[in-house]
Short mmCIF file of C-alpha atoms in Angstrom, two decimals:
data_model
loop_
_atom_site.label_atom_id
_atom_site.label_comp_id
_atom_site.label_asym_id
_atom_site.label_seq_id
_atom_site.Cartn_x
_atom_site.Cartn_y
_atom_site.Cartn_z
CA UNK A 116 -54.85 -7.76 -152.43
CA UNK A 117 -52.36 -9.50 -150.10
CA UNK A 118 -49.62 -11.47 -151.55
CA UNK A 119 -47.17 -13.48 -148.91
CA UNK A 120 -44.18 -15.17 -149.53
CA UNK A 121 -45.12 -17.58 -146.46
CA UNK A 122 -48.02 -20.08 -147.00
CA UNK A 123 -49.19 -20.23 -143.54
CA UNK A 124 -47.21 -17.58 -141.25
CA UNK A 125 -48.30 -14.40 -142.93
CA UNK A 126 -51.57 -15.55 -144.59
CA UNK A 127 -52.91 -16.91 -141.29
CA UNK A 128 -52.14 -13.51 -139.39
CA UNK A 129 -53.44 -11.21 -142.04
CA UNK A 130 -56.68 -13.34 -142.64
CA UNK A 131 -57.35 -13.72 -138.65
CA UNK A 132 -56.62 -9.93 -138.75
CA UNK A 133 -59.41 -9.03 -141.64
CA UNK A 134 -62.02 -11.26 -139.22
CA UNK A 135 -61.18 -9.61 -136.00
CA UNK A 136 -61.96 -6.20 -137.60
CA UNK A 137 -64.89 -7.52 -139.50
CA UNK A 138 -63.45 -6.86 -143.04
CA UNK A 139 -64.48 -9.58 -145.35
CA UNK A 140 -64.12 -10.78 -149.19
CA UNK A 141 -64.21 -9.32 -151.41
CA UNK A 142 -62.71 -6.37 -149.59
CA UNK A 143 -59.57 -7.16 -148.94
CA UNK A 144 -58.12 -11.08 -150.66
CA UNK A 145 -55.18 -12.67 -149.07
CA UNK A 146 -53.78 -14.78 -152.39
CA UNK A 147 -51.78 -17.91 -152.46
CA UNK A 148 -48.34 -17.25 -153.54
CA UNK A 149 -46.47 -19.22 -156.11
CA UNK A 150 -43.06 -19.39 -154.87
CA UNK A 151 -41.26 -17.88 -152.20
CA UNK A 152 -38.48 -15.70 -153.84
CA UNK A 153 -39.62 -12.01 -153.66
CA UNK A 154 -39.49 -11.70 -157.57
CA UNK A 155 -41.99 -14.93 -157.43
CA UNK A 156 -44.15 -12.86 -155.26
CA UNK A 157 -44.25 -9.69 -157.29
CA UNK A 158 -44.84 -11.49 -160.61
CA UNK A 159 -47.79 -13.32 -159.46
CA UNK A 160 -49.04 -10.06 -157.32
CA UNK A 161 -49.15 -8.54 -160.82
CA UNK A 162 -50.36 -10.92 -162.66
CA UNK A 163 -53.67 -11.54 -160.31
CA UNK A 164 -53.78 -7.50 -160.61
CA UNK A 165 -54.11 -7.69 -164.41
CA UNK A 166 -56.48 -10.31 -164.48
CA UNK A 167 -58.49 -8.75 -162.14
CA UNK A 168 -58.62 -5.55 -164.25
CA UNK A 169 -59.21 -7.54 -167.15
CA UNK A 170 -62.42 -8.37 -165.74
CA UNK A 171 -63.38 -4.87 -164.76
CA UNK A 172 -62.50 -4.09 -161.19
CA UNK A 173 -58.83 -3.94 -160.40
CA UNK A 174 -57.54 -3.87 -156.87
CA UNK A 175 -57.10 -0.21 -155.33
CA UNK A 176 -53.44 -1.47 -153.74
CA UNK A 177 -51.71 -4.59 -154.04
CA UNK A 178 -49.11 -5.54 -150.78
CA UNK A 179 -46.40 -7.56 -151.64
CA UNK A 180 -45.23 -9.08 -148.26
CA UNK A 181 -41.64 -10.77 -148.27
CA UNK A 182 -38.54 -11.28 -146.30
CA UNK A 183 -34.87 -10.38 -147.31
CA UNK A 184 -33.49 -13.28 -145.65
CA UNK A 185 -30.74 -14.01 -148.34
CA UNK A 186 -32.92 -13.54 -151.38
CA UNK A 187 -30.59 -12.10 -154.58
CA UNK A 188 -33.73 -11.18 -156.47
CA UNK A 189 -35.30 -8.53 -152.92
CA UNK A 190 -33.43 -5.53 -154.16
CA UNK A 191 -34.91 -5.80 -157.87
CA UNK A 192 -38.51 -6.65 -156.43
CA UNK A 193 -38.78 -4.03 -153.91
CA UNK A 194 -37.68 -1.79 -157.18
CA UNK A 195 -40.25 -3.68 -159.69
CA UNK A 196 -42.93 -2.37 -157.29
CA UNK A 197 -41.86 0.75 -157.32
CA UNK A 198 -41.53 1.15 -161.10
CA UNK A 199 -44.64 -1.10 -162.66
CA UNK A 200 -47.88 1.12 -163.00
CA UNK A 201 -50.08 -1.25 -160.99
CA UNK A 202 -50.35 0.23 -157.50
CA UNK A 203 -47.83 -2.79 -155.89
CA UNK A 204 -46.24 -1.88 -152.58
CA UNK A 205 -43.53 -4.01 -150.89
CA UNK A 206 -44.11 -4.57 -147.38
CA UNK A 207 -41.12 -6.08 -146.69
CA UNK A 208 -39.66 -7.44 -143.17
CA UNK A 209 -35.36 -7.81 -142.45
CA UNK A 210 -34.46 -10.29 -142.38
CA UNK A 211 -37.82 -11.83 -141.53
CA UNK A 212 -41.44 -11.86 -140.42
CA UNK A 213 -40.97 -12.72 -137.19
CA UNK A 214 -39.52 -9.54 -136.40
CA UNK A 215 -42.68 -7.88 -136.41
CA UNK A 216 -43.85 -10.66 -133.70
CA UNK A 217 -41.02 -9.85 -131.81
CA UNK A 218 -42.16 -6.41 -131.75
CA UNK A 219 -45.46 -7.35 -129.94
CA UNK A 220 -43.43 -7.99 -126.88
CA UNK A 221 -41.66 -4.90 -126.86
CA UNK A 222 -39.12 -2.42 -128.97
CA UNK A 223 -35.88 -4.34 -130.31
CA UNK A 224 -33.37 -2.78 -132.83
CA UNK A 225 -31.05 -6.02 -132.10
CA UNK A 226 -29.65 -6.90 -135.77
CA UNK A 227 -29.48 -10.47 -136.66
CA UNK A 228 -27.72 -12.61 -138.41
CA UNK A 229 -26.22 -16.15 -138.77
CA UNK A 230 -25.12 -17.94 -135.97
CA UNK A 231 -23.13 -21.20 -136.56
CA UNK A 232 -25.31 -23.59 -138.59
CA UNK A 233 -28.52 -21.56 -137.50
CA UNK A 234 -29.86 -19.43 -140.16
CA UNK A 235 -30.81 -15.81 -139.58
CA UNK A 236 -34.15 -16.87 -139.76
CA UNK A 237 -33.86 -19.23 -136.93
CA UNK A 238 -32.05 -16.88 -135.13
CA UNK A 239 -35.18 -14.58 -135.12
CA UNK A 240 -37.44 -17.51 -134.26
CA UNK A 241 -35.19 -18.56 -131.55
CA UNK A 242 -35.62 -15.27 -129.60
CA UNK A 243 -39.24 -15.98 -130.69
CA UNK A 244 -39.71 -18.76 -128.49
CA UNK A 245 -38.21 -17.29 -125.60
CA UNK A 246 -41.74 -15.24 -125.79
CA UNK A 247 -44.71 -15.96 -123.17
CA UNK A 248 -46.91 -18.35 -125.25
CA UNK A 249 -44.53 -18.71 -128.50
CA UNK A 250 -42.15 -21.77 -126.57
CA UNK A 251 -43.09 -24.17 -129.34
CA UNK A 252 -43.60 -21.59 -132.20
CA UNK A 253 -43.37 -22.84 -136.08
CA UNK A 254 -43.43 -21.25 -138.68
CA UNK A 255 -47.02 -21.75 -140.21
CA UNK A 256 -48.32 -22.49 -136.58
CA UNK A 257 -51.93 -21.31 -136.37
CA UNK A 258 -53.28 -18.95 -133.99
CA UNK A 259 -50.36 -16.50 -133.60
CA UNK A 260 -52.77 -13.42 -133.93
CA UNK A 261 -54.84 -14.52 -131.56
CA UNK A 262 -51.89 -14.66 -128.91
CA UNK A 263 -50.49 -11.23 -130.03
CA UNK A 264 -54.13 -9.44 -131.01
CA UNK A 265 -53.47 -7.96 -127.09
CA UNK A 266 -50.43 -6.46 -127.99
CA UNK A 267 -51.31 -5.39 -131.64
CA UNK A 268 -50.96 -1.37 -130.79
CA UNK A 269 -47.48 -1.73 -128.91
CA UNK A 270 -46.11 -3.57 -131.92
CA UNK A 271 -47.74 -0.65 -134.04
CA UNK A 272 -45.73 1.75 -132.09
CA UNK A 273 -42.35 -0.31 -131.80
CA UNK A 274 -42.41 -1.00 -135.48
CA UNK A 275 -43.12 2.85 -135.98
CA UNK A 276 -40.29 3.63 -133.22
CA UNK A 277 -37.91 1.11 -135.66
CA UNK A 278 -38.99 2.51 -138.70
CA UNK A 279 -37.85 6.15 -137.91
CA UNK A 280 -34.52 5.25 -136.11
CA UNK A 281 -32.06 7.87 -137.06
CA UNK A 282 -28.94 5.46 -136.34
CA UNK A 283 -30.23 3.29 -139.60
CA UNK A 284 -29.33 4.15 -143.02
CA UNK A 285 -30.07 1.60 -145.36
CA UNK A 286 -32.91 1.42 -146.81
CA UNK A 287 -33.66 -2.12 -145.32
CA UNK A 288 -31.96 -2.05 -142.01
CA UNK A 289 -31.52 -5.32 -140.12
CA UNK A 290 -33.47 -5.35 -138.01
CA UNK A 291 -36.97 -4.08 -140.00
CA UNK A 292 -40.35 -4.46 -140.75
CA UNK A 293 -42.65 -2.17 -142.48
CA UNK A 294 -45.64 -4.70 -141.54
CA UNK A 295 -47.21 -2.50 -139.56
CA UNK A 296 -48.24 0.04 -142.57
CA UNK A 297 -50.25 -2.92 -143.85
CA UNK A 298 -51.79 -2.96 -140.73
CA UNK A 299 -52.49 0.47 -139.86
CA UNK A 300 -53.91 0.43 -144.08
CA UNK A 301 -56.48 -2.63 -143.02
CA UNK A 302 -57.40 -1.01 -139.67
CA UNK A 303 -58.43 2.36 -141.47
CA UNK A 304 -60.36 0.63 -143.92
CA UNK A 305 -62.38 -0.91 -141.31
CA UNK A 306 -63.02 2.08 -139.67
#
C-alpha cells in the first residue's frame, strides 16, 4: 500500500511506475490520501491497514510518502511509523518531492530553502523547470514518469549517492529523498 501526501504528483508517478513494470492490483494499491499533513497521511495509512486486516489479508508493507516542507506534525509521523505495529514506513522527501526528479538529471546535494516570497517548494520546482522537458512543470502535471522513466537508474544511484553523504547529519538532511527505496522495493517485486 502506497499512501501520498500529493493527489496527483506522487500518485501519478508511482501508478505509471507499477504499469511500466507490469505490477498490477491488487499487488501493490496506490490510496487516496485524506489530507496533506504527514500525521493525515499516517492516520489514514493505518487505518486502510486495519481495515484491510479486518477483512483477512493485511498489506505486507505500507509506504507513507510525504514532504517536510514546513510541516510541525513530520517529526512525530516519521516516529508514529516507526513505533505502531503495522509494518508503516515513511518514505519521506526534504523538503520535497521534486527533489527526487531533480535527481533524474543528475547528483545535487544543493540545500534549499526560502527565497523572498517563493516557498522552498517553489524553489525546488523552479530548478525543476530549468530541466529538458519540465519548462512548464506543475505540480500534479501528468506524464512526468514517462519523461524521466530514461533516467530512472541514474536517479536510483544519485538518490543512493545522497542518501549515504557523510557531510549530512540529520536525520532528514535538506536536501533528501529516500524515494528511491520505494522504488528499488516495487522493482524487486516485479522481478
Amino acid at each position: 500500500l502506497i499512501v501520498c501526501e500529493g493527489t496527483k504528483t506522487e500518485p501519478y508517478y508511482f501508478q505509471s511506475l507499477l504499469e511500466d513494470i507490469g505490477i498490477r492490483l491488487p499487488t501493490v494499491r496506490v490510496a487516496k490520501n485524506e489530507g496533506s499533513s504527514p500525521d493525515r497521511i499516517v492516520t489514514h495509512a493505518l487505518d486502510l491497514y486495519e481495515e484491510d486486516a479486518r477483512q483477512g489479508d493485511a498489506y505486507d508493507a505500507v509506504y507513507c510518502v510525504f514532504d517536510r516542507d514546513k510541516h510541525t506534525t513530520f517529526g512525530a509521523a516519521v516516529q508514529r511509523t516507526k513505533d505502531c505495529q503495522a509494518p508503516l514506513i515513511a518514505i519521506t522527501s526534504t523538503p520535497c518531492f521534486e527533489v527526487w526528479l531533480l535527481l533524474h538529471f543528475g547528483y545535487t546535494d544543493k540545500p534549499y530553502a526560502c527565497k523572498g516570497k517563493k516557498s522552498v517548494g517553489t524553489v525546488v520546482v523552479s530548478d525543476l523547470k530549468k530541466k529538458a522537458g519540465f519548462e512548464k512543470y506543475d505540480k500534479g502535471m501528468a506524464g512526468v514518469f514517462d519523461v524521466l522513466l530514461p533516467k530512472l537508474e541514474p536517479a536510483l544511484k544519485h538518490a543512493k549517492q545522497l542518501a549515504a553523504n557523510p557531510a549530512e547529519h540529520a536525520e532528514h538532511p535538506n536536501p533528501s529523498t529516500q524515494v528511491h527505496v520505494l522504488v528499488n522495493r516495487l522493482k524487486s517485486m516485479a522481478n
